[in-house]
XYZ file of C-alpha atoms in Angstrom:
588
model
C -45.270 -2.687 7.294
C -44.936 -4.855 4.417
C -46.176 -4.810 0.810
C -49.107 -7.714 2.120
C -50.409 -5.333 4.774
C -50.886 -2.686 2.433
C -53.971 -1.354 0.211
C -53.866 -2.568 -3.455
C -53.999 1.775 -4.034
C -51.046 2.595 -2.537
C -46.971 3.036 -4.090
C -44.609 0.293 -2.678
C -41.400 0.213 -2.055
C -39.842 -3.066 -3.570
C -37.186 -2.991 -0.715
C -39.804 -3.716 1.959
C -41.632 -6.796 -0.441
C -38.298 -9.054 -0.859
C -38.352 -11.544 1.767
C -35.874 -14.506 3.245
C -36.933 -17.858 2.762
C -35.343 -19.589 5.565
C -35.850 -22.640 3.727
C -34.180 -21.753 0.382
C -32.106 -18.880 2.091
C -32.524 -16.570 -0.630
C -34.854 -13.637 -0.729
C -37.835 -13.993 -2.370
C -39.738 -11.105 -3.928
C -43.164 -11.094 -2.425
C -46.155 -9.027 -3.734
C -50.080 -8.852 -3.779
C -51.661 -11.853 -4.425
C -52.469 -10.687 -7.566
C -49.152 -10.358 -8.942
C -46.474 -13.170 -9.538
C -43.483 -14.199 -7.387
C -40.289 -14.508 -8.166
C -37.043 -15.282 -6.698
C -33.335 -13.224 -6.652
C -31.391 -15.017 -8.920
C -30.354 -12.536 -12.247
C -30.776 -9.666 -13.649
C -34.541 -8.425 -13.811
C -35.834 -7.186 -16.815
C -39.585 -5.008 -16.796
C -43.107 -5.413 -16.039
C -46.241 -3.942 -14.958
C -46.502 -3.951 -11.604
C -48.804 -1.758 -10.624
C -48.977 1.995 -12.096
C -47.029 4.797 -10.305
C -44.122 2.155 -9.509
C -41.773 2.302 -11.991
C -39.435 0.581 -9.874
C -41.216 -2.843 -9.358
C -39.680 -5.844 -11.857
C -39.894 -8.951 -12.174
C -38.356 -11.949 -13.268
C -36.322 -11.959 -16.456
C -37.699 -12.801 -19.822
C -36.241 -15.973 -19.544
C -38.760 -17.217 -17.224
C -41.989 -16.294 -18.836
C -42.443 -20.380 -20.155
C -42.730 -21.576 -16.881
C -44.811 -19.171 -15.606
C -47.446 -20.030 -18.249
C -46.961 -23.847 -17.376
C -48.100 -23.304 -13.773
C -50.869 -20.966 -15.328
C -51.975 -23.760 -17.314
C -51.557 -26.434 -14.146
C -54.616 -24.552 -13.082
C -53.824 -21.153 -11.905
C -57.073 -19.269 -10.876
C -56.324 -16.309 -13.326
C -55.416 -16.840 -16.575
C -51.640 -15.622 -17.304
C -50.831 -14.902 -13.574
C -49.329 -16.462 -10.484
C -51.260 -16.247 -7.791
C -48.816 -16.876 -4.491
C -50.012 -18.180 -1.193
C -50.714 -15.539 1.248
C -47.612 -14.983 3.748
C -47.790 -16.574 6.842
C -47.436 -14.985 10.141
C -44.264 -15.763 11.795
C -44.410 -19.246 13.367
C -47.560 -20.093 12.147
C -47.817 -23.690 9.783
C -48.064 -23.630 6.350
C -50.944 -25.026 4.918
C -49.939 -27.984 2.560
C -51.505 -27.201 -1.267
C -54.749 -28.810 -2.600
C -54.378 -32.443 -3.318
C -50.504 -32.934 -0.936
C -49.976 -34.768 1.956
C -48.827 -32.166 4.632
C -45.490 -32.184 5.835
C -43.456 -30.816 8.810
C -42.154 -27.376 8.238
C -38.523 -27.577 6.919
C -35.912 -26.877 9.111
C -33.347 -23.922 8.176
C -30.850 -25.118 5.957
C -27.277 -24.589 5.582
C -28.009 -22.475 2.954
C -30.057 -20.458 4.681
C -27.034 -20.029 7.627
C -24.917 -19.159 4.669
C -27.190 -15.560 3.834
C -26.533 -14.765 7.573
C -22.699 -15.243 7.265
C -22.465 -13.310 3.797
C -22.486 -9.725 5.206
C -20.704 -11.036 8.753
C -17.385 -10.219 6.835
C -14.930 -7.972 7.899
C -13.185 -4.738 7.760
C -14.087 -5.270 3.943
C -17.570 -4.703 5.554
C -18.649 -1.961 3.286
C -18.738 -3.443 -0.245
C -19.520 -7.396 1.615
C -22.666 -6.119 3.038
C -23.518 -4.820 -0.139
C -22.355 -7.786 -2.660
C -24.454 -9.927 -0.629
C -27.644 -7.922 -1.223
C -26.556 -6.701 -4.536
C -27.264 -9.877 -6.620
C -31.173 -8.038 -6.539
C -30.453 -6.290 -9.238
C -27.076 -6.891 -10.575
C -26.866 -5.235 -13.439
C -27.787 -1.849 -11.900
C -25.221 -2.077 -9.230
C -22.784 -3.273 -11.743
C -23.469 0.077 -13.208
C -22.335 1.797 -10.321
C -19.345 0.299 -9.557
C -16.030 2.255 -10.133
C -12.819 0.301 -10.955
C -9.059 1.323 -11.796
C -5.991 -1.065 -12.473
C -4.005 -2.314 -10.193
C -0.887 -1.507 -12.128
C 0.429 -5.192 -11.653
C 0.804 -4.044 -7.672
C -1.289 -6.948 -6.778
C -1.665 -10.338 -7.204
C -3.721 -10.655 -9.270
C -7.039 -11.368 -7.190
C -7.752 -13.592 -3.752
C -7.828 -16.444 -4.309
C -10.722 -19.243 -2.388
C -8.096 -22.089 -1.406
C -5.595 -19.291 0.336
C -5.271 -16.598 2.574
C -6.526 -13.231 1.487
C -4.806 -9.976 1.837
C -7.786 -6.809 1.338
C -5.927 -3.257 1.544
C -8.655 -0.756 2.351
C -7.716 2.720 1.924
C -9.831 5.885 3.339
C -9.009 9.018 1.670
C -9.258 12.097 2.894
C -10.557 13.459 -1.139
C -13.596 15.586 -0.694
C -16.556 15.043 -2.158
C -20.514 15.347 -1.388
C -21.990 18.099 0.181
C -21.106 19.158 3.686
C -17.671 18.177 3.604
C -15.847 21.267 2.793
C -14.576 21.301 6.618
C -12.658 17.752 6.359
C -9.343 17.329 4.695
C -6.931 19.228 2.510
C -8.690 21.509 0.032
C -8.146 20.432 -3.622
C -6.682 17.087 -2.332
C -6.914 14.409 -4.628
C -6.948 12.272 -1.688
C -4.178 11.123 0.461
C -3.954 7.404 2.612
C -5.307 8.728 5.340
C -6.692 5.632 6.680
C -5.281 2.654 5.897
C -5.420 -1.314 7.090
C -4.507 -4.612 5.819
C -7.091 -6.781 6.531
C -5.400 -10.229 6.397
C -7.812 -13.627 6.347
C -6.829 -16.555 7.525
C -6.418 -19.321 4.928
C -8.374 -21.733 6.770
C -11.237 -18.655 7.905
C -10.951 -19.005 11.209
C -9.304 -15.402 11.891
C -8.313 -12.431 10.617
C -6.437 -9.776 11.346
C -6.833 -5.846 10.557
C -3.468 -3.840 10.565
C -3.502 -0.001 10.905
C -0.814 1.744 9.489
C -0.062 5.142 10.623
C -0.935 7.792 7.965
C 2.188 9.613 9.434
C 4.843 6.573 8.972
C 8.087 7.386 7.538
C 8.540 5.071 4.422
C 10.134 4.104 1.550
C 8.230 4.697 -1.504
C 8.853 2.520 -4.432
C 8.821 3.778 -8.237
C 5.390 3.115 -9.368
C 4.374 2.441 -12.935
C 0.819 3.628 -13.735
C -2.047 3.156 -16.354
C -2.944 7.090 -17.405
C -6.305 8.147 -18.184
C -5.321 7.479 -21.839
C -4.160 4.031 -21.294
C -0.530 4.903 -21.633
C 1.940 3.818 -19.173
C 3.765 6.251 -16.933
C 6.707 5.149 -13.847
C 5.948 7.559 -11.029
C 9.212 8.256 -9.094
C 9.720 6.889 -6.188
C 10.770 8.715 -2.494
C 12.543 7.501 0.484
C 12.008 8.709 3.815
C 8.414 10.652 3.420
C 4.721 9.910 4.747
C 3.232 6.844 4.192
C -0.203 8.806 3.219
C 1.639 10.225 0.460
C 2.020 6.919 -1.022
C -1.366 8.264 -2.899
C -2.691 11.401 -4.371
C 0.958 12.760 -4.475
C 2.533 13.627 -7.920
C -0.217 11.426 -9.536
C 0.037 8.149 -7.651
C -2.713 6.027 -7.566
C -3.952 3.224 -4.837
C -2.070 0.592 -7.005
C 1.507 2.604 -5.400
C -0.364 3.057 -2.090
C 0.012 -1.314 -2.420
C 3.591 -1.559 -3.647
C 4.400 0.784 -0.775
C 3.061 -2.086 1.817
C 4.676 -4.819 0.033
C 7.688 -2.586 0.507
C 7.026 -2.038 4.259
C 5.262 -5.331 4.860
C 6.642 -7.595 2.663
C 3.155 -8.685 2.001
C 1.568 -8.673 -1.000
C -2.007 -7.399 -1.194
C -4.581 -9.210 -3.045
C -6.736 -6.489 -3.873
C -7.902 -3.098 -2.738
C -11.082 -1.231 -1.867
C -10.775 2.756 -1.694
C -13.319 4.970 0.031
C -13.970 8.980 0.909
C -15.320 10.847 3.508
C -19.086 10.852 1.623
C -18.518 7.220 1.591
C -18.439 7.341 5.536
C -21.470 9.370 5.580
C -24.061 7.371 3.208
C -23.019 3.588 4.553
C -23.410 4.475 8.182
C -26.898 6.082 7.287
C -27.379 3.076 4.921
C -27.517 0.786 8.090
C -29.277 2.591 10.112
C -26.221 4.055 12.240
C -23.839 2.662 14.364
C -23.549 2.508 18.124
C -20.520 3.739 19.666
C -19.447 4.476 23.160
C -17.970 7.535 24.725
C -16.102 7.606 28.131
C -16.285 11.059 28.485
C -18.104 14.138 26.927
C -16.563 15.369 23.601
C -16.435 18.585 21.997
C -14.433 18.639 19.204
C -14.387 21.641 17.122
C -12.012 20.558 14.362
C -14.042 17.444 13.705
C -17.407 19.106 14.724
C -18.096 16.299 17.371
C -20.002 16.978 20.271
C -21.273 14.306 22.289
C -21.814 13.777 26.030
C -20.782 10.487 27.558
C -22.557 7.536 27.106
C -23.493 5.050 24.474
C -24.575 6.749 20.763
C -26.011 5.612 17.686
C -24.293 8.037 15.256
C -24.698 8.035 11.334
C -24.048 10.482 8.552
C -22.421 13.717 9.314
C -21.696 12.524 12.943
C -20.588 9.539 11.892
C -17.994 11.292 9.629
C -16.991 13.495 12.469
C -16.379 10.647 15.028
C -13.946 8.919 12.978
C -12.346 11.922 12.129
C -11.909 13.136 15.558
C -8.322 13.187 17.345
C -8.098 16.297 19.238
C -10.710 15.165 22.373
C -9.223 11.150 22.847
C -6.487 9.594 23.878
C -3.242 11.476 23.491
C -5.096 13.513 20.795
C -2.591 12.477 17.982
C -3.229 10.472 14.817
C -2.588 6.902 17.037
C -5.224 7.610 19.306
C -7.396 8.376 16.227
C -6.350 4.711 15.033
C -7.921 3.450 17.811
C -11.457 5.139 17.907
C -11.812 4.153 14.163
C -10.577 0.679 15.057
C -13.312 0.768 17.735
C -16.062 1.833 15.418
C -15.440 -0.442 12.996
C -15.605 -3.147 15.384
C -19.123 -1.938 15.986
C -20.238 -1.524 12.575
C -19.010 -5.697 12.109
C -21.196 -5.964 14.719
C -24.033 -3.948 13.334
C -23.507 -5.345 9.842
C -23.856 -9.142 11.642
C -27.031 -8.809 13.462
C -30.063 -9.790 12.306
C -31.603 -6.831 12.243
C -29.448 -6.177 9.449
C -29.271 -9.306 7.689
C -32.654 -10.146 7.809
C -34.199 -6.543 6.549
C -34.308 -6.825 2.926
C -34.909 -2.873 2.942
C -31.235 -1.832 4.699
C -29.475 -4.864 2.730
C -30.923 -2.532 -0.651
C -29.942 0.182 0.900
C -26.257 -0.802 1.730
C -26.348 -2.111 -1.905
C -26.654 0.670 -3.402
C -24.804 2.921 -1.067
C -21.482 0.447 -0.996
C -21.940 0.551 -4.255
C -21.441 4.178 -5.401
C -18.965 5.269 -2.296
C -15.669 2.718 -3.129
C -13.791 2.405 -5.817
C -12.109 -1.415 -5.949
C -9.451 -2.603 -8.057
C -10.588 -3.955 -11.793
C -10.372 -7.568 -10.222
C -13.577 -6.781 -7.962
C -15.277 -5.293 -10.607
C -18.619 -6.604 -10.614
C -21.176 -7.928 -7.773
C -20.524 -11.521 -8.683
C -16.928 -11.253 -7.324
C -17.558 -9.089 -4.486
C -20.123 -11.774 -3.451
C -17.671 -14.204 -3.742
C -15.328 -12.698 -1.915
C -18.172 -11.902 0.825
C -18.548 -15.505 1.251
C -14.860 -16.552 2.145
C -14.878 -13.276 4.810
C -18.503 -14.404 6.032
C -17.108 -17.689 7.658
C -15.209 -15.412 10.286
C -16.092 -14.673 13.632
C -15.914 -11.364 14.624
C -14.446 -13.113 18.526
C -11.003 -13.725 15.981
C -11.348 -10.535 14.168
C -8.090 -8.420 15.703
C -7.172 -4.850 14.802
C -3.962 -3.885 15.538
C -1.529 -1.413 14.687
C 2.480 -1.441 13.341
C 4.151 -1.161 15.986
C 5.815 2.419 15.753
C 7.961 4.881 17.604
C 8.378 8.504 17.752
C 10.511 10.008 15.086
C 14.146 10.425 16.723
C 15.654 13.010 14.117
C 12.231 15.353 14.907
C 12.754 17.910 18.180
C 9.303 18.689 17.252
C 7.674 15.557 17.308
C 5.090 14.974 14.056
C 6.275 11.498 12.029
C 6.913 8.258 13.507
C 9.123 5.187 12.482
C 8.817 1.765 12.992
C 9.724 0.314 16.406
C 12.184 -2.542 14.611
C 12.093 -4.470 17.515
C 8.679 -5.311 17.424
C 7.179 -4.534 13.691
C 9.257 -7.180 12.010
C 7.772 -9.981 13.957
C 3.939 -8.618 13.310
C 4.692 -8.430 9.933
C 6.064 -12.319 10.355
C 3.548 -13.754 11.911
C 0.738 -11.981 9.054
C 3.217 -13.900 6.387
C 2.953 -17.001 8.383
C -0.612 -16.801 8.697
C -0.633 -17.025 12.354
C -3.637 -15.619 14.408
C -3.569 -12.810 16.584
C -6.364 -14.453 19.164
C -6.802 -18.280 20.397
C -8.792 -19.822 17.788
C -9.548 -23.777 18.520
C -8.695 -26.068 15.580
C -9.288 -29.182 14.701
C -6.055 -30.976 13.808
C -6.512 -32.237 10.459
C -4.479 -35.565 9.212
C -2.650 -33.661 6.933
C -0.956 -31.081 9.607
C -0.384 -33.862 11.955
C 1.542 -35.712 9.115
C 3.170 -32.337 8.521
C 4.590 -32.189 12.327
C 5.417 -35.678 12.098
C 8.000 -35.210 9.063
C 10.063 -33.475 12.400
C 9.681 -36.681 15.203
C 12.307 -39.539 14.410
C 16.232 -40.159 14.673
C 18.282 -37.113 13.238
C 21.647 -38.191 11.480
C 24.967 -36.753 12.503
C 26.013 -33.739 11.250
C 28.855 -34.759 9.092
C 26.306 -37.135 7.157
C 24.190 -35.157 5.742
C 24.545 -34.471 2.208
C 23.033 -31.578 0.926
C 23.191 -28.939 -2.375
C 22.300 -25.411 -1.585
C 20.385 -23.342 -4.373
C 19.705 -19.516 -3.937
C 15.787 -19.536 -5.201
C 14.963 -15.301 -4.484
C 17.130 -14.841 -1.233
C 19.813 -11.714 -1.226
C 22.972 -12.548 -2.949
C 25.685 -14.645 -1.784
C 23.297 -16.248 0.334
C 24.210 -19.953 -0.680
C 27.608 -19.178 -0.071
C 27.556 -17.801 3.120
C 24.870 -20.829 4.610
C 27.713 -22.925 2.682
C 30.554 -22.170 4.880
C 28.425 -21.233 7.969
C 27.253 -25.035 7.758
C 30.877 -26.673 7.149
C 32.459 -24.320 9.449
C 30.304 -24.045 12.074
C 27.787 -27.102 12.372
C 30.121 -29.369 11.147
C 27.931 -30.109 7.824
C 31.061 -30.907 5.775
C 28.879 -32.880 3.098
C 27.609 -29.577 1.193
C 28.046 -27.541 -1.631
C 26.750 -24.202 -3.113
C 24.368 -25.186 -6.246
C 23.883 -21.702 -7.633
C 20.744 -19.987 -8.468
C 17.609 -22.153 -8.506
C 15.483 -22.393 -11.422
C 12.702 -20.400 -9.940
C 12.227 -18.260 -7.334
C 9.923 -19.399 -4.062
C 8.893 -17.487 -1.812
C 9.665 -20.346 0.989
C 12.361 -21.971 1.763
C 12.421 -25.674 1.363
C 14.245 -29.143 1.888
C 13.282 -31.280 -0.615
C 14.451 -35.014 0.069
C 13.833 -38.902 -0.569
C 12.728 -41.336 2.111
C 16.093 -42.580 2.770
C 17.348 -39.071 3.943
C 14.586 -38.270 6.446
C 17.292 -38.878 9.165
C 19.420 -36.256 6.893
C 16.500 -33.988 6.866
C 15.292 -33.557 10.384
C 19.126 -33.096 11.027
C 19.508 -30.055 9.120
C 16.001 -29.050 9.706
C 17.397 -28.713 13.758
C 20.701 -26.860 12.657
C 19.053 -24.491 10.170
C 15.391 -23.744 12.290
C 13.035 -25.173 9.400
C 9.590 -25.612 10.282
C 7.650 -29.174 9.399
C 5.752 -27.680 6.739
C 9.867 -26.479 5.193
C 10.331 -30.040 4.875
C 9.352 -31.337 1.458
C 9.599 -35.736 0.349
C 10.475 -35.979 -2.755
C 13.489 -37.431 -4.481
C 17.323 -37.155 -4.146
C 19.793 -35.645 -6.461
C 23.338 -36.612 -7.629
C 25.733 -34.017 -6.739
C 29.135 -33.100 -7.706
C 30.806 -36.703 -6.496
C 27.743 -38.696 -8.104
C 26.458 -39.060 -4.579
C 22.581 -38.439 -3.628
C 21.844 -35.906 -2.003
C 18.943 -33.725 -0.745
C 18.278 -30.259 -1.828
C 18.222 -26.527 0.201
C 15.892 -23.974 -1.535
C 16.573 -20.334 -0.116
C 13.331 -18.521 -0.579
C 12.492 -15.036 -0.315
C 12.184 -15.752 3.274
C 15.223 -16.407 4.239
C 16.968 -14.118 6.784
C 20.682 -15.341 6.558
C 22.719 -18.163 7.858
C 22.158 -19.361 11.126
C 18.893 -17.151 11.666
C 15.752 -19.463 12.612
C 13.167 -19.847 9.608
C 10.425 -21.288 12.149
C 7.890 -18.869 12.167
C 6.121 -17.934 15.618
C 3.027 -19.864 16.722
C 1.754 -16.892 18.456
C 1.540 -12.828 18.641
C 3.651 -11.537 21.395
C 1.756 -10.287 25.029
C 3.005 -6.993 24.497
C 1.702 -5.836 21.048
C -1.525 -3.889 21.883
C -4.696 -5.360 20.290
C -8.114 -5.254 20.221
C -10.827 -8.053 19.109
C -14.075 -7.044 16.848
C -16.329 -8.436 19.548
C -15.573 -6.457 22.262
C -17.309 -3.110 23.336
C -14.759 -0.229 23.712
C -15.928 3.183 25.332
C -13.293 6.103 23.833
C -11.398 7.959 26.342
């Protein structure tokens, strides 16, 4: 029931009076028509509202002049605003005393926009909530909890680029009721981790489990301390992956240089939660539905279910997640899976109206997001988390894929408990993530741009022996000028080259940079070499040794050695198991 229903006597919750104005598409805070109205926008400082509701406020101080103008324009109580008495649903509004009526406005696209703020993705926890949290900012603000990311990261995501999110579920215990989960006195190991990749154009995204039980490298890790000092955390080779935090003092910011070192992606930022985190978000929604092929009783998790479709939250929730024993092969991969599967659901959940639309649960999740996750300092405050809410609300949850690195079992283990990556497939995931390449059919527009990008590729290609090129090393392994050097004059005939050095900077792509007389030239070595269109960068020539022009070979951090293909693949491979956000899974 909302706040206009009920008697002017009674305590009301200011969750259940903030309402969506599908013509602003902000929520609008809506009380008796005694007291004023107000939209979202800011911080809100005190008022009376009523006694017994201490909660209630209003609009910031700020506002107070205009509220006496439209006193003065002939309000019918001195000092107050007096809003129009809600509507039912469809009914017309009645134009104001002295207008013209006109035709009830149609929802805007920035009404559309509310709906896609909390559609995000597997960031879903803290997006929900930055959406609703600009209610009261500073408050949530408050509760946020924040720790460096050591220089792990880059430095933020950026708007204009893809996004890399590392979200890390620990198994740290805290909250009631949760003295049955995890290792006791744990500071909290990886125990669930993905990165949650975004498209740069927002059309997918892909969500990459890695195995908590993956043998890894483990890079040295420097670390902020407690008292701001600086401390390198040794590094390991060949242990867990979930050790990559909470072990010997490392933090999440090592957790992300240990996927840059598996991945060779660079995370963005990162977003950390518990097990209580688990527990007050799925209640904070209003549960989430899951489906069960088969009964489950699980006494290490404490799940017991019967078959059938379930709307779990809280301490079930928790236990569902945790589960491994009852599904699939009863190991840590089939545990992937039935988390992959509920978060799927709770996307869903999170997208549906019923969420998005109940100012009450979008409170709720506020606060609840807010308190359970600790984010890197670049995420620090609702205002960024919104922001970065509205680049993951464009997605469709259809091109939402979870997936996992590909892995096999350990081969130096008779007792089979670790597992190592399965190098004939995991490179190429990791590759087409890099390359930004989706994981599901999305249907694109071709813009000009990429079609003038393919085009740099179409045309005559000169011979071999004419094409003049310098070869700089700009960040790939050493020597690596050298060997393309006599791999090309050797072997493709391209006896026009010479090894430059080391560029000036390093790039993380390799390019051919050339003038519009050598586009022949360029499409040439472009075919020998296996450089994509976008590789392929007009510019200018330069003089080389002889005083001749020539065009210039970049080796980025990409590149793989001479006479391996730098074209990146167009599509994920048949055989790499995947799942899509939108689909309903039942757990076997």
């Amino acid at each position: 029931m909302d706040a206009q229903g009920r008697g002017r006597g009674e305590n009301i919750d200011p969750a259940d009076q903030w309402v969506l104005n599908p013509s602003t598409g902000e929520y609008e805070l809506r009380l008796s028509p005694s007291a004023p109205q107000s939209p979202i926008p800011g911080p809100r400082g005190p008022r009376n509202a009523g006694a017994g509701n201490p909660r209630a406020r209003s609009a910031s101080p700020d506002r107070a002049p205009e509220r006496s103008a439209r006193t003065s324009a002939g309000s019918e109580t001195p000092g107050r605003d007096v809003p129009p008495q809600r509507r039912r649903r469809g009914a017309q509004e009645e134009p104001p005393a002295g207008r013209r009526g006109r035709r009830p406005a149609k929802k805007s696209k920035k009404a559309k926009k509310v709906l896609l703020w909390t559609s995000g993705t597997v960031a879903f926890l803290v997006l929900a909530t930055g959406v609703g949290g600009y209610l009261y900012l500073e408050h949530l603000n408050d509760n946020i909890t924040s720790v460096s990311d050591d220089g792990a990261g880059t430095g933020g995501f950026k708007k204009d680029q893809a996004i890399n999110i590392l979200l890390i579920g620990t198994d740290k215990r805290t909250g009631s009721g949760n003295e049955g989960y995890g290792d006791k006195g744990s500071e909290g190991h990886a125990d669930t981790t993905i990165l949650l990749h975004v498209s740069k154009d927002r059309s997918n995204a892909t969500a990459l489990s890695i195995p908590r039980d993956l043998i890894v490298d483990i890079p040295d890790c420097p670390t902020e301390q407690e008292d701001g000092s600086q401390k390198v955390i040794p590094g390991e080779t060949g242990v867990r992956f979930n050790t990559s935090l909470g072990q010997a003092g490392r933090t999440p910011s090592c957790t992300m240089r240990t996927v840059t070192e598996l991945t060779g992606i660079k995370p963005d930022n990162f977003m950390v939660a518990d097990f209580n985190a688990v527990k007050t978000l799925t209640s904070a929604v209003g549960g989430v539905p899951v489906c069960l092929g088969k009964d489950i009783n699980d006494p290490d998790s404490h799940l017991n279910l019967p078959k059938g479709t379930h709307r779990i939250e809280g301490e079930e929730a928790l236990a569902f997640v945790r589960t491994r024993h009852s599904v699939g092969l009863g190991g840590d991969l089939s545990r992937i899976e039935l988390q992959q599967q509920f978060l799927s659901s709770l996307m869903r959940e999170l997208k549906s109206n019923d969420t998005l639309t109940s100012p009450s649960k979008m409170i709720k999740l506020a606060e609840a997001g807010t308190k359970a996750l600790t984010v890197d300092s670049s995420l620090n405050s609702i205002n960024k988390l919104k922001d970065l809410g509205l680049e993951l609300g464009k997605l469709n949850v259809k091109n939402l894929t979870f997936t996992t690195i590909p892995v096999i079992d350990n081969p130096a283990e008779k007792v089979k408990a670790t597992v190592v990556l399965d190098e004939s497939k995991a490179p190429q995931v990791f590759d087409l993530i890099r390359n930004d390449v989706s994981f599901t059919e999305v249907k694109k527009k071709q813009k000009k741009e990429k079609a003038a990008v393919a085009a740099r590729l179409k045309g005559e290609k000169a011979p071999a022996s004419e094409v003049r090129v310098r070869i700089l090393n700009g960040g790939a392994p050493a020597g690596s000028a050298q060997s393309t050097l006599s791999w090309l004059q050797v072997d493709e005939g391209v006896s026009k080259s010479e090894n430059a050095g080391n560029a000036p900077a390093e790039a993380a792509k390799t390019t051919l940079e050339y003038a519009p007389d050598q586009a022949d030239q360029a499409r040439r070595l472009a075919d020998i070499m296996g450089l994509s269109a976008s590789a392929l960068k007009p510019g200018e020539s330069v003089t080389n040794s002889q005083g001749l022009p020539a065009m210039t070979l970049t080796l980025g951090k990409d590149f793989k050695g001479a006479g391996v293909s730098l074209t990146p693949p167009d599509k994920a491979p048949d055989d790499i198991k995947k799942s899509t956000a939108d689909k309903v899974v039942c757990a076997e």
